Coordinates of C-alpha atoms and ligand atoms in Angstrom, one line a residue:
M1122 CA 91.0 178.5 90.8
K1123 CA 87.7 179.1 92.7
R1124 CA 87.4 177.5 96.1
V1125 CA 84.4 176.6 98.3
V1126 CA 84.2 175.2 101.8
T1127 CA 81.3 172.8 102.6
L1128 CA 80.1 171.9 106.0
Q1129 CA 78.0 168.7 106.3
D1130 CA 78.2 165.1 107.4
I1131 CA 79.9 162.2 105.8
S1132 CA 77.6 159.2 105.4
C1133 CA 79.9 156.4 104.5
V1134 CA 77.3 154.6 102.4
G1135 CA 74.3 156.5 101.0
K1136 CA 75.4 158.9 98.3
C1137 CA 74.4 162.1 100.0
S1138 CA 76.1 165.0 101.8
L1139 CA 79.9 165.0 101.5
T1140 CA 80.1 161.9 99.3
V1141 CA 78.3 163.8 96.6
A1142 CA 79.3 167.4 97.3
L1143 CA 83.0 166.7 97.1
P1144 CA 83.1 164.8 93.7
I1145 CA 80.4 167.0 92.1
I1146 CA 81.9 170.4 93.0
S1147 CA 85.4 169.2 92.2
A1148 CA 84.3 167.9 88.8
M1149 CA 83.0 171.4 88.1
G1150 CA 86.6 172.6 88.4
V1151 CA 86.1 174.2 91.8
E1152 CA 88.4 173.3 94.8
T1153 CA 86.3 171.8 97.5
A1154 CA 87.4 172.1 101.1
V1155 CA 85.4 170.1 103.5
I1156 CA 84.5 170.2 107.2
P1157 CA 82.8 166.9 108.2
T1158 CA 80.2 167.5 111.0
A1159 CA 79.8 163.8 111.8
V1160 CA 80.6 160.3 110.4
L1161 CA 77.7 158.0 109.9
S1162 CA 77.8 154.4 108.7
T1163 CA 74.9 155.3 106.3
H1164 CA 72.5 158.2 106.0
T1165 CA 69.6 158.1 108.4
M1166 CA 67.1 156.4 106.1
F1167 CA 68.8 153.1 107.0
Q1168 CA 68.1 151.3 110.3
N1169 CA 70.8 151.1 113.0
F1170 CA 73.2 153.6 111.5
T1171 CA 76.2 154.6 113.6
F1172 CA 76.8 158.3 114.3
H1173 CA 80.1 159.9 115.5
D1174 CA 79.8 163.5 116.2
L1175 CA 82.6 165.8 115.1
T1176 CA 81.4 169.1 116.5
D1177 CA 84.5 169.5 118.6
E1178 CA 86.7 169.5 115.5
I1179 CA 85.0 172.3 113.7
K1180 CA 86.4 175.3 115.7
P1181 CA 90.0 174.1 115.7
I1182 CA 89.8 173.5 112.0
T1183 CA 88.5 177.0 111.3
E1184 CA 90.9 178.6 113.7
H1185 CA 93.8 176.9 111.9
W1186 CA 92.4 178.2 108.5
K1187 CA 92.2 181.7 109.9
K1188 CA 95.8 181.6 110.9
E1189 CA 96.8 180.3 107.5
G1190 CA 94.8 183.2 105.9
F1191 CA 92.6 180.9 103.8
Q1192 CA 89.9 182.6 101.8
F1193 CA 86.9 181.1 100.0
D1194 CA 84.7 182.0 97.1
G1195 CA 81.7 180.4 98.8
V1196 CA 80.5 178.7 102.0
Y1197 CA 78.0 175.9 101.5
T1198 CA 76.3 174.2 104.4
G1199 CA 74.2 171.0 104.3
Y1200 CA 73.0 168.4 106.9
L1201 CA 73.9 169.6 110.4
G1202 CA 73.3 167.5 113.5
S1203 CA 73.0 169.8 116.5
F1204 CA 72.1 173.2 117.8
E1205 CA 75.8 173.9 118.4
Q1206 CA 76.6 173.1 114.8
L1207 CA 74.1 175.7 113.7
E1208 CA 76.0 178.3 115.7
L1209 CA 79.3 177.1 114.2
A1210 CA 77.8 177.3 110.7
K1211 CA 76.9 180.9 111.4
N1212 CA 80.5 181.6 112.4
L1213 CA 81.8 179.9 109.3
I1214 CA 79.6 182.2 107.1
Q1215 CA 80.8 185.2 109.1
D1216 CA 84.5 184.2 108.8
F1217 CA 84.6 182.8 105.2
G1218 CA 81.3 183.6 103.5
Q1219 CA 81.7 187.2 102.5
T1220 CA 81.5 186.4 98.8
L1221 CA 78.8 183.8 98.8
S1222 CA 76.9 181.6 101.3
V1223 CA 74.5 178.9 100.4
V1224 CA 72.5 177.1 103.2
D1225 CA 70.6 174.0 102.4
P1226 CA 68.5 173.4 105.5
C1227 CA 68.6 169.5 105.1
M1228 CA 66.2 168.2 107.8
A1229 CA 62.9 167.0 106.3
D1230 CA 61.0 165.8 103.3
N1231 CA 57.5 164.5 102.3
G1232 CA 55.9 166.3 105.3
K1233 CA 58.2 164.8 107.9
L1234 CA 61.4 165.7 109.8
Y1235 CA 64.3 163.2 109.3
T1236 CA 65.2 161.0 112.2
G1237 CA 66.7 162.9 115.1
F1238 CA 65.3 166.4 114.3
T1239 CA 62.7 168.4 116.2
P1240 CA 60.6 171.4 115.4
E1241 CA 62.8 173.4 117.8
F1242 CA 65.8 172.5 115.7
A1243 CA 64.0 173.6 112.6
L1244 CA 63.3 177.0 114.1
Q1245 CA 67.0 177.4 115.0
M1246 CA 67.9 176.4 111.5
A1247 CA 65.8 179.4 110.4
G1248 CA 68.3 181.5 112.3
L1249 CA 71.1 180.1 110.2
C1250 CA 69.1 180.7 107.0
A1251 CA 68.8 184.4 108.1
K1252 CA 72.6 184.7 107.7
A1253 CA 72.8 183.1 104.2
D1254 CA 72.8 184.8 100.8
I1255 CA 70.9 181.9 99.3
I1256 CA 68.7 179.1 100.9
C1257 CA 67.3 176.1 99.1
P1258 CA 64.7 174.2 101.2
N1259 CA 62.1 171.8 99.9
L1260 CA 58.5 172.5 100.8
T1261 CA 58.6 170.4 104.0
E1262 CA 61.7 172.2 105.2
A1263 CA 60.2 175.6 104.3
A1264 CA 57.1 174.8 106.4
Y1265 CA 59.3 173.8 109.4
L1266 CA 61.5 176.9 109.0
L1267 CA 58.4 179.1 109.0
G1268 CA 56.7 177.2 111.8
E1269 CA 53.7 176.4 109.6
E1270 CA 51.7 173.3 108.7
Y1271 CA 53.1 171.4 105.7
Q1272 CA 50.6 171.6 102.7
S1273 CA 50.9 168.8 100.1
T1274 CA 48.9 170.8 97.6
Y1275 CA 49.5 174.4 96.7
S1276 CA 49.0 177.1 94.1
E1277 CA 51.5 179.4 92.5
E1278 CA 50.4 182.1 94.8
D1279 CA 51.1 179.9 97.8
I1280 CA 54.6 179.3 96.5
Q1281 CA 55.2 183.0 96.0
T1282 CA 53.9 183.7 99.5
I1283 CA 56.2 181.0 101.0
L1284 CA 59.2 182.4 99.1
K1285 CA 58.5 186.0 100.3
K1286 CA 58.3 184.7 103.9
L1287 CA 61.5 182.7 103.5
T1288 CA 63.5 185.8 102.3
A1289 CA 61.9 187.8 105.1
L1290 CA 63.9 185.5 107.4
G1291 CA 67.0 187.3 106.1
A1292 CA 68.4 185.5 103.1
K1293 CA 68.6 187.5 99.9
K1294 CA 67.4 184.7 97.7
A1295 CA 65.3 181.6 98.4
I1296 CA 64.8 178.6 96.1
L1297 CA 62.1 176.0 96.7
T1298 CA 63.0 172.6 95.3
G1299 CA 60.7 169.8 94.3
I1300 CA 57.9 172.1 93.0
S1301 CA 55.2 170.9 90.7
L1302 CA 52.6 173.4 89.4
E1303 CA 51.6 171.3 86.4
E1304 CA 51.0 167.5 86.3
G1305 CA 54.1 165.7 85.2
K1306 CA 56.5 168.6 85.6
L1307 CA 58.9 169.0 88.5
G1308 CA 61.4 171.7 89.2
V1309 CA 62.4 174.8 91.2
Y1310 CA 60.8 178.2 92.0
A1311 CA 63.0 181.0 93.3
Y1312 CA 62.7 184.5 94.5
D1313 CA 65.4 187.2 94.6
A1314 CA 64.3 189.7 97.2
T1315 CA 67.1 192.2 96.3
S1316 CA 65.8 192.6 92.7
D1317 CA 62.2 191.4 93.3
M1318 CA 62.7 188.8 90.5
W1319 CA 61.0 185.4 90.2
Y1320 CA 62.6 182.3 88.5
Q1321 CA 61.2 178.9 87.6
Y1322 CA 62.6 175.9 85.8
Y1323 CA 60.9 172.5 85.3
R1324 CA 61.6 169.2 83.6
E1325 CA 59.4 166.1 83.0
E1326 CA 58.9 164.4 86.3
L1327 CA 60.6 161.0 86.3
P1328 CA 58.7 157.9 87.6
E1329 CA 60.7 157.2 90.8
H1330 CA 62.0 159.4 93.6
F1331 CA 65.4 158.8 95.1
H1332 CA 67.2 159.8 98.2
G1333 CA 70.1 162.3 98.1
T1334 CA 68.8 164.3 95.0
G1335 CA 68.4 167.4 97.2
D1336 CA 72.1 167.3 98.1
I1337 CA 73.1 166.7 94.5
W1338 CA 70.9 169.6 93.4
A1339 CA 72.4 172.0 96.1
S1340 CA 76.0 170.9 95.3
T1341 CA 75.6 171.4 91.6
F1342 CA 73.9 174.7 92.1
T1343 CA 76.7 176.0 94.4
G1344 CA 79.4 174.7 92.0
A1345 CA 77.8 176.4 89.0
L1346 CA 77.3 179.7 90.8
V1347 CA 80.9 179.7 92.1
S1348 CA 82.2 178.9 88.6
G1349 CA 80.6 182.1 87.4
K1350 CA 77.3 181.0 86.0
S1351 CA 74.3 183.3 86.6
F1352 CA 71.8 182.5 89.4
E1353 CA 69.2 181.4 86.8
E1354 CA 71.7 179.3 84.7
S1355 CA 72.9 177.6 88.0
L1356 CA 69.3 176.7 88.9
Q1357 CA 68.8 175.1 85.5
I1358 CA 72.1 173.3 85.4
A1359 CA 71.4 171.7 88.8
V1360 CA 67.9 170.6 87.7
D1361 CA 69.2 169.2 84.5
Y1362 CA 72.0 167.3 86.2
V1363 CA 69.7 165.7 88.7
C1364 CA 67.4 164.6 85.8
E1365 CA 70.4 163.1 84.1
C1366 CA 71.4 161.2 87.3
I1367 CA 67.9 159.8 87.7
R1368 CA 67.7 158.9 84.0
L1369 CA 70.9 156.9 84.2
T1370 CA 69.8 155.3 87.5
L1371 CA 66.5 154.1 85.9
E1372 CA 68.5 152.5 83.0
E1373 CA 70.1 150.1 85.5
E1374 CA 67.7 147.2 86.1
N1375 CA 68.7 146.5 89.7
H1376 CA 69.3 150.0 90.8
N1377 CA 69.2 150.7 94.5
T1378 CA 66.9 153.4 95.9
Y1379 CA 69.2 155.0 98.5
G1380 CA 71.0 157.2 95.9
V1381 CA 71.2 158.0 92.2
N1382 CA 73.9 157.3 89.6
F1383 CA 75.6 160.7 89.8
E1384 CA 79.0 159.2 89.0
Q1385 CA 78.3 158.2 85.4
A1386 CA 76.4 161.5 84.8
I1387 CA 79.6 163.5 85.6
P1388 CA 80.7 163.8 82.0
Y1389 CA 77.3 165.3 81.2
L1390 CA 77.8 167.8 84.0
I1391 CA 81.3 168.8 82.7
E1392 CA 79.8 169.4 79.2
R1393 CA 76.8 171.3 80.7
I1394 CA 78.9 173.8 82.6
K1395 CA 81.3 174.7 79.7
Ligands
LIG2338 O1 70.4 163.9 102.1 C1 70.3 164.6 103.3 C2 71.0 163.9 104.4 C3 72.3 164.1 104.6 N1 73.0 163.5 105.6 C4 72.3 162.5 106.4 C5 71.0 162.2 106.1 C6 70.3 162.9 105.1 C7 68.9 162.6 104.8 O2 68.3 161.7 105.4 O3 70.4 161.3 106.8 C8 73.1 161.9 107.5

């Protein structure tokens, strides 16, 4: 059985980070070890959330694992809350990420950093991205990683330039999520610097945007890749699953907006990765 380790927070309510990574990757038939970086009452889009930092736990956990001789088929990092955690994430990749490392630099969207993050943190996150095989920022995160202004409109040439700059940071492959080059279509655009190959995949844009879909995308992508799907198939499976989650959410009349219905879309995912 394949096994990944994921490093990110646990937001007790909010359907993001570990509360989506664990069920999704597990449902794909991949053992999912977790290192929680912090416990929050909710994700940071709610007001007055609690935050308990777990940085001090990370090194003892990985030291124990090293003594046990555990090995992983992939390391996947998501939301990280401090400069120290960025360094610990680099160590995790070095110690356990020889086969595959995926860094989702969760820290911003819609032109803005999430609560608690600074441009300095974003530049340090670029240092973690440099150590990864694959990174998957959205356009806002990409701008912060590169220390550039966020542009809400862009051409295909702009996207290719950003992807080249992102891989120049050090990652082998970079994926930009939330890309729309044609009215009504939304998807991903990726670049593999090792083979100089470009990849794109789009679906119809659905009428509402939800929180946590970036984490669902990255978890599904990582699970698919570790299960043996190709890079291109994994991109597509992850886009298709996010679409299915949103479709099911929109079917519910009184759906909430903090997260999508990924739970009832799990049978679709299991079929999709067969
Ligand atoms: O979805 C990314 C994410 C993960 N974890 C926490 C967050 C967010 C986005 O806001 O607040 C705690």
